[in-house]
Every structure is written in C-alpha cells, then in structure tokens.
Coordinates of C-alpha atoms (C1' of nucleotides) in Angstrom, one line a residue:
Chain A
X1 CA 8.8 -17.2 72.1
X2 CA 5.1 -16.0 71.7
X3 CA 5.2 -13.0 69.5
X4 CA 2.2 -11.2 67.4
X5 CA 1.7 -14.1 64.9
X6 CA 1.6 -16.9 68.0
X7 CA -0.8 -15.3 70.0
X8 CA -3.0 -13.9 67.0
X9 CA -3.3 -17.7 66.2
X10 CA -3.6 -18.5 70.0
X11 CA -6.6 -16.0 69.9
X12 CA -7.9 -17.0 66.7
X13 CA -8.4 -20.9 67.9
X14 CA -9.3 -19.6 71.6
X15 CA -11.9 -17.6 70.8
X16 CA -14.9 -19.7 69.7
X17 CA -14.2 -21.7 72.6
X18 CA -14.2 -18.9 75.1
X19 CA -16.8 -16.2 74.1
X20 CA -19.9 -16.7 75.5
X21 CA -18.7 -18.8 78.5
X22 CA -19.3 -18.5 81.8
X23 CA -16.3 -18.5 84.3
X24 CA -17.9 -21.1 87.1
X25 CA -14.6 -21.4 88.7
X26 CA -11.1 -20.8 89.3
X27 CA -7.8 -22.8 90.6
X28 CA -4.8 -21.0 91.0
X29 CA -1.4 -23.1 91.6
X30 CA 1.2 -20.0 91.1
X31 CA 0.0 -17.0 92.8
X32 CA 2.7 -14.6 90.9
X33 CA 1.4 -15.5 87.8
X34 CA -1.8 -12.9 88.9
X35 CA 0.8 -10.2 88.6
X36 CA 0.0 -8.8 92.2
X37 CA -3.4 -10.2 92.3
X38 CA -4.2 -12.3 95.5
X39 CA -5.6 -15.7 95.0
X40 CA -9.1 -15.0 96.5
X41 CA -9.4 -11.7 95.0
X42 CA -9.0 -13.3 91.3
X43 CA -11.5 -15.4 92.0
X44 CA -13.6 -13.0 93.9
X45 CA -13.2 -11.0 90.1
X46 CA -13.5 -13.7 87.8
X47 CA -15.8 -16.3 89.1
X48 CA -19.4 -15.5 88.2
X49 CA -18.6 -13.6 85.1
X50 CA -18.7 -14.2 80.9
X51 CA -16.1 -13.6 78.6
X52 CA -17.9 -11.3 75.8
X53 CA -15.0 -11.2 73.5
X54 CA -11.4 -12.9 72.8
X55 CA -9.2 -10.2 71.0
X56 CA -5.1 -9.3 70.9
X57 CA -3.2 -6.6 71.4
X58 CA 0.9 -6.3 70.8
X59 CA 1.4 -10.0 72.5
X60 CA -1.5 -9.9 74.5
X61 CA -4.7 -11.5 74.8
X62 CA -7.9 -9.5 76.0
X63 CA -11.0 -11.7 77.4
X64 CA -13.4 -9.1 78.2
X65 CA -15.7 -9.6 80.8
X66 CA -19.6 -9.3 81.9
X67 CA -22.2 -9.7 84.7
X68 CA -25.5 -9.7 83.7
X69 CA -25.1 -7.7 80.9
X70 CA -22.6 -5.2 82.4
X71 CA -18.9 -4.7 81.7
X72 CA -17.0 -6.4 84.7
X73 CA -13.2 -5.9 83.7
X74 CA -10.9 -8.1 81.6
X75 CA -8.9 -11.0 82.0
X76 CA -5.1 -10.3 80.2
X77 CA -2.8 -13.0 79.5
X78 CA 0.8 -12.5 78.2
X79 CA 2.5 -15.7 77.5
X80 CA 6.4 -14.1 77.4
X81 CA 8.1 -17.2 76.7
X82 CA 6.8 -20.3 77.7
X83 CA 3.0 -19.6 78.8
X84 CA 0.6 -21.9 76.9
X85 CA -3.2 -21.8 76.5
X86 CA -5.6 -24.3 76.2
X87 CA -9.4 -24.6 76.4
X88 CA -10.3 -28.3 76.6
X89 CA -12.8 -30.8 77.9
X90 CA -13.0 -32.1 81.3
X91 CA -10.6 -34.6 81.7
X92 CA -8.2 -33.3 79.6
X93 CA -4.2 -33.3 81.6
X94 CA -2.5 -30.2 81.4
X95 CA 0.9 -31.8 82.8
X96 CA 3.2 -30.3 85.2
X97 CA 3.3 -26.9 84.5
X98 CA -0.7 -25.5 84.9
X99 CA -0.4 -22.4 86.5
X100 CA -4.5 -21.2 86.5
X101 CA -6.9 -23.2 85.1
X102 CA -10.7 -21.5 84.7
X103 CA -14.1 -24.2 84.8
X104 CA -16.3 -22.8 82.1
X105 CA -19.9 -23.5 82.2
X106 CA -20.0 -25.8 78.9
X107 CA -17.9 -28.2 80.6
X108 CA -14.4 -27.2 79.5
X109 CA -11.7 -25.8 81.1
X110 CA -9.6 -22.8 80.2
X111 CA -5.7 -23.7 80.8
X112 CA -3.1 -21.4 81.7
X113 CA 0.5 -23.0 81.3
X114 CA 3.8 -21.8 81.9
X115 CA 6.9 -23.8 82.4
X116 CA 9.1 -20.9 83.2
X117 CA 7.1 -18.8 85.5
X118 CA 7.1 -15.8 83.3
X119 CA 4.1 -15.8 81.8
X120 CA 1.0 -13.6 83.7
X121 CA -2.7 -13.5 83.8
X122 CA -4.4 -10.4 84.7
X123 CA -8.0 -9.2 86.0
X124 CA -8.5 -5.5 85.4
X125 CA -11.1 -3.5 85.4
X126 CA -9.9 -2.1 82.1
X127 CA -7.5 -4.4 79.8
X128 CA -5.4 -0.6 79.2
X129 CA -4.6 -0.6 82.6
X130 CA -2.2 -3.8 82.0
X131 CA -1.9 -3.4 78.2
X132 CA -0.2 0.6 79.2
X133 CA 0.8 2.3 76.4
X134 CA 1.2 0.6 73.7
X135 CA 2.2 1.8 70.0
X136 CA 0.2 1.0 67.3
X137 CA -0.5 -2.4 65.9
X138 CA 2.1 -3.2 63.0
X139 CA -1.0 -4.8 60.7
X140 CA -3.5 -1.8 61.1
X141 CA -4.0 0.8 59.3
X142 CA -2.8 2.9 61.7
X143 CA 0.9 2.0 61.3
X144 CA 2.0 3.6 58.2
X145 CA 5.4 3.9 56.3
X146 CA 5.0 8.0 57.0
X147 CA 4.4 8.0 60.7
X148 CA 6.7 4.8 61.0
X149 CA 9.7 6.8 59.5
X150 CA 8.8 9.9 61.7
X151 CA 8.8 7.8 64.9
X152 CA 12.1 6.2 64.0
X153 CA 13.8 10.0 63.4
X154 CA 11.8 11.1 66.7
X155 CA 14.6 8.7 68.8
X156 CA 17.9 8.1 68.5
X157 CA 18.5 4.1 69.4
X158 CA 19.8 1.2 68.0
X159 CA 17.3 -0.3 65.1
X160 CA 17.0 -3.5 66.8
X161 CA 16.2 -2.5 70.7
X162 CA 13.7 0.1 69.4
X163 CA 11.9 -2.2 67.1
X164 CA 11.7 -4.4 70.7
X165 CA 10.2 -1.9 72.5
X166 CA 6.4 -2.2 72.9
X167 CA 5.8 1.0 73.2
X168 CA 7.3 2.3 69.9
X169 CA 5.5 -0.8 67.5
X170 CA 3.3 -3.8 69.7
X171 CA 4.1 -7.1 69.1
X172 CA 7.5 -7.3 67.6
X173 CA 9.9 -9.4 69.2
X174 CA 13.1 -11.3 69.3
X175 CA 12.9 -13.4 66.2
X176 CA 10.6 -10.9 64.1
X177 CA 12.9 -8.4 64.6
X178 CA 15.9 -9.7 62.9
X179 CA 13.7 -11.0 60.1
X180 CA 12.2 -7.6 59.6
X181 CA 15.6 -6.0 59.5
X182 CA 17.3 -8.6 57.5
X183 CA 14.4 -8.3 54.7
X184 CA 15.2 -5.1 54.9
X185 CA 18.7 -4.9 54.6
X186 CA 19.0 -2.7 57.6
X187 CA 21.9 -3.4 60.2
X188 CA 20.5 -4.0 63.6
X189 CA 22.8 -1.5 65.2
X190 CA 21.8 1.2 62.5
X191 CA 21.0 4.5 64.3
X192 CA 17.1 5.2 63.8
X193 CA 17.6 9.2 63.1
X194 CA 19.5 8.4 60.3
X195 CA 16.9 5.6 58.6
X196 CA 16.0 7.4 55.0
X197 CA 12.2 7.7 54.0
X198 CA 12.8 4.9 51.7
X199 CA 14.4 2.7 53.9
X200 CA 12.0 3.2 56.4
X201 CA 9.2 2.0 54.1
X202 CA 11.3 -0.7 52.8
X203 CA 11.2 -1.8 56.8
X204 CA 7.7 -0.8 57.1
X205 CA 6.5 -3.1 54.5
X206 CA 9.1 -6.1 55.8
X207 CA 7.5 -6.1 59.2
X208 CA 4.1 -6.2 58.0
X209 CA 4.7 -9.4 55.4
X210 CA 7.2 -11.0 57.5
X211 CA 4.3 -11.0 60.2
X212 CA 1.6 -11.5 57.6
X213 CA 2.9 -14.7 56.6
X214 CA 3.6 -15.8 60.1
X215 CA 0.0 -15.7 61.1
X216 CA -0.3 -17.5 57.9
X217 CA 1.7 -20.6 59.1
X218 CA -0.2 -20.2 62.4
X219 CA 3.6 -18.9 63.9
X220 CA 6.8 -20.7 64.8
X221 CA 7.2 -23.5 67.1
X222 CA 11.4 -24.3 66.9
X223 CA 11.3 -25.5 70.2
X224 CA 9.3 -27.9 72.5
X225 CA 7.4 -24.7 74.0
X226 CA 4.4 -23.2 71.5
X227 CA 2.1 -25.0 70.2
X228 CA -1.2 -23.7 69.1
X229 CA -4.3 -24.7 71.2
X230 CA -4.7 -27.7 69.0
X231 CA -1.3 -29.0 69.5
X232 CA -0.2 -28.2 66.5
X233 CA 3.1 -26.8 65.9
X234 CA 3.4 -23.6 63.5
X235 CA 5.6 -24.0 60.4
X236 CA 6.9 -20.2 60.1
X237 CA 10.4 -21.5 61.6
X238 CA 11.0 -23.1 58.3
X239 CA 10.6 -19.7 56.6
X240 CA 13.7 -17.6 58.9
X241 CA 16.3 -16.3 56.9
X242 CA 18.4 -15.4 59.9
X243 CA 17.0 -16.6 63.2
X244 CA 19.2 -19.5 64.6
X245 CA 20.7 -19.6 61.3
X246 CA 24.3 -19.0 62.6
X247 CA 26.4 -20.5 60.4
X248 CA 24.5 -21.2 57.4
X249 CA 25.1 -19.2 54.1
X250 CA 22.5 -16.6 53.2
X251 CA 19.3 -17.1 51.5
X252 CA 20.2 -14.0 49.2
X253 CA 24.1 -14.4 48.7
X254 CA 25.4 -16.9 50.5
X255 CA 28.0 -15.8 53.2
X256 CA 27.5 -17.3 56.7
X257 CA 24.5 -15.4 58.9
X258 CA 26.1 -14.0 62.1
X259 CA 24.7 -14.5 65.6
X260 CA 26.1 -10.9 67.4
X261 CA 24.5 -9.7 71.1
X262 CA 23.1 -6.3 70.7
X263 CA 21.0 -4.9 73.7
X264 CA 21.6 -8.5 75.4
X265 CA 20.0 -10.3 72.5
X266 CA 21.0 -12.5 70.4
X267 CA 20.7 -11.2 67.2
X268 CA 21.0 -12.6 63.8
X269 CA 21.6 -10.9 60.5
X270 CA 24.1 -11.3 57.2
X271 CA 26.9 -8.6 57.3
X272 CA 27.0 -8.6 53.7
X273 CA 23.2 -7.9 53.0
X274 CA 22.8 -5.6 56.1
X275 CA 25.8 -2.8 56.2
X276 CA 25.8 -0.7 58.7
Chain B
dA1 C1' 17.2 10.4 76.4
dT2 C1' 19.5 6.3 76.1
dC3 C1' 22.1 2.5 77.6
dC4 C1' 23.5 -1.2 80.7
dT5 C1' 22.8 -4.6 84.2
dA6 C1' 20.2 -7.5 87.2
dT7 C1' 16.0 -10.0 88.0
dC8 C1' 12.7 -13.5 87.3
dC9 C1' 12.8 -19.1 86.0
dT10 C1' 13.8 -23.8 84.3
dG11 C1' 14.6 -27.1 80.4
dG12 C1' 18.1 -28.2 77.5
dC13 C1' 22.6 -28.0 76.0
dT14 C1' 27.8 -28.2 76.5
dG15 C1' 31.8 -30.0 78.3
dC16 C1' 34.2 -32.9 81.3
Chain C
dT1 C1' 26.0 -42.0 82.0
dG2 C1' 26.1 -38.2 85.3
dC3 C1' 26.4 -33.8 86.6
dA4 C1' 27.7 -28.9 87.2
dG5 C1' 27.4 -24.8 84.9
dC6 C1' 25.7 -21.9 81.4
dC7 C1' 22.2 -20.0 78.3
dA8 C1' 17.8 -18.1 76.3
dG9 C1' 14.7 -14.5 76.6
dG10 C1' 10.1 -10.4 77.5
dA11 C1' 9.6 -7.0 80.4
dT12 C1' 10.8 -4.0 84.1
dA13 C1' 13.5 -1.6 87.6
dG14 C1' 17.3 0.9 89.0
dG15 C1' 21.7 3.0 88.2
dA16 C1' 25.1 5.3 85.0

DNA sequence: ATCCTATCCTGGCTGC
DNA sequence: TGCAGCCAGGATAGGA
C-alpha cells in the first residue's frame, strides 16, 4: 500500500518529468476516479494548463497548475492501494488497468493506474481543498517529540487507529504503523492518554527513522502492486520486523510475531517486546 | 469523543 | 485443474 515513503519516491522520480509540462490532453476511462469530477469538466480544468511543481503531502501528490503565468488549481492524486503513476513516452502500454492518462507537450504521457478502483485524481482550485486537514508531516520540523506527546494525551484512542488517522500525523499507514510501534515497544492497543513523555519520544523518533529509511530504499513493494515509476520495486519489505511476519520469531528476542485485528486491521507486533 | 460497521473493488489465496 | 468464497486495505459515512 502506498504510504509516505512510496509516494515521496513516486514524487521524487515524477517530478523532473512533469514540471514544466504542458497538459495538451486528457483521456479518462473511469469517471469515479475524478472523485465527483465530470469527464468534460476535468478536461475543461486541466487541458491547456502547466504543472509548475510536483510536491507530497501525507500520501498525496500535489501537481500545481498554471495558465500563462497564473495559478490555475492543482491536480491531487492519492494512490490508496493499488493506483500507480507513470510518465512515459509515446508508445509506452499501460495494460489493463489505466484509469486517466494526460498527453504532455514533450511527447510523454502521464499515467494514472489503478487495479482496484480506489485510487483518485483531483482538479481543485486549491490542492487544501482535497488535501483537508491534515496534521503535520512526520519528517518536518514541525512534528516534534513535545507537541507529538501532547497530541497523543489530547485523545483518548487506541495507539494504532490514531497513529492511522491522517489528521492526527499525515502519511502513516498500515505497515508503518506497526513498525513504528514495534520499534518502539508500544502495544498497538495502548491508550494514547496514558503514553509517558519518554515513550512518546521514543515513538516520535521510531516513526521518523522507520520512514527515513524507507524513503531510503525507495519504499516497499511485497506485492505485485507498487513499483516506482521506473519499474523498480522498493526493498524496505526486507527491513519489517513485524509486517506479515506472523509466525516468525522476533528480530529482538525471538518469540513468534502475532498478527491480531485492531480497528479492522491487521496488525502485527511481538507480545513480548510490546506489553500492553 | 470514540468506536464499530459497511462500502468501495479485484487479484490472489485457500480449500474442496 | 477448476471454482466458489474469502480477504486485504485507505478513507469515509452513518449509526451506536
């Protein structure tokens, strides 16, 4: 599943190819992946404009756009769990699944792929209309130990479903989550009041290596579904401790990881390393 | 305020 | 080998 490291090295290898472009036209094949949108009036939005800059948000991608020099809106894409992006030369075959595809005026094509239909592609005429309101990104500056803990004793939820929720940290999701925790040595069921200032910071630094190092491996691809731009898969999967590790003894004392459901979600973690 | 469930989708896996 | 049935999973909406 996309999270913050996958589409920080989607953006990273998008971006060179996209800023600067001209959108010259626009084929849409699954109207709901608009997100409300009708076919004509994406185009109507789209068509005619450049894409200034490539940036990310949480799990989103931002392609601002511009018309003759002026701010025209923003093109959003979230992958959720199977979208794909490519930018590639005329000619290229973007199999079954192509759910947009944008003609750029160097020739290429920008590709938006989906095999489950989840995935969406916005216009707005400000990417915070779609992006909402996000909490702060997990590798700025802005997310620090002190407000982290203060935020966690400001709820009281479940670690793991809080550390999902978008709105309280961007980007985290399934599999980073029980990482972060399990580095951590928090239980994902631990009550978020209760999370000492130490323990807090102990999580606070966990998320931001654990995601560090991602993006460093250009993500994880344990399934058929992401692959960066190039093609290539990431090679964070061989780095999880927990994640789809039922079974298999832990990397810090060996008992069997546990696969429980907490909030619908699989979740994995070592009961022996993370007490509740 | 928080939790729970259903919904959206389809490839891939399990079990017979 | 074939096939039915189940499952994953991000985000959101609606109900408890």
């Amino acid at each position: 599943m996309p999270e913050l490291p996958e589409v920080e090295t989607i953006t990273r290898l998008i971006r060179p190819r996209l800023e600067g472009r001209r959108i010259q036209g626009c084929e849409v094949r699954w109207t709901r992946t608009l997100g409300g949108l009708s076919r004509p009036a994406f185009a109507r939005a789209v068509v005619g404009t450049r894409m200034s800059r490539v940036w990310r948000r949480g799990k989103f991608f931002v392609a601002d756009l511009e018309h003759e020099g002026h701010a025209k809106g923003a093109l959003v894409g979230h992958l959720r769990m199977t979208g794909r992006v490519n930018v590639e030369p005329d000619g290229w075959d973007p199999g079954p699944y192509l759910k947009v595809k944008l003609a750029l005026d160097d020739g290429s094509s920008f590709y938006f792929i989906d095999v489950r239909k989840f995935a969406r592609l916005w216009y707005a005429r400000e990417a915070a209309d779609v992006l909402g309101p996000l909490g702060p990104e997990p590798l700025s500056s802005e997310f620090t130990a002190d407000g982290f803990h203060t935020g966690l004793r400001a709820r009281r939820r479940a670690m793991k479903p809080l550390l999902l929720d978008q709105d309280f940290v961007a980007g985290l999701g399934n599999i980073y989550v029980d990482e972060s925790l399990f580095r951590a040595g928090i239980h994902p069921l631990a009550r978020s009041d209760r999370i000492s200032r130490e323990r807090a910071a102990k999580l606070h630094r966990a998320i931001r290596e654990t995601l560090a190092e991602a993006i460093a491996r250009e993500g994880s691809s344990f399934d058929v579904f992401y692959r960066t731009p190039e093609g290539n898969p990431g090679s964070f999967q061989d780095e999880f401790r927990v994640y789809g590790r039922k079974g298999k003894p832990c990397v810090a004392c060996g008992a069997p990881i546990r696969r429980i459901v907490v909030g619908q979600r699989g979740t994995h973690l070592c009961t022996s390393c993370q007490r509740r």
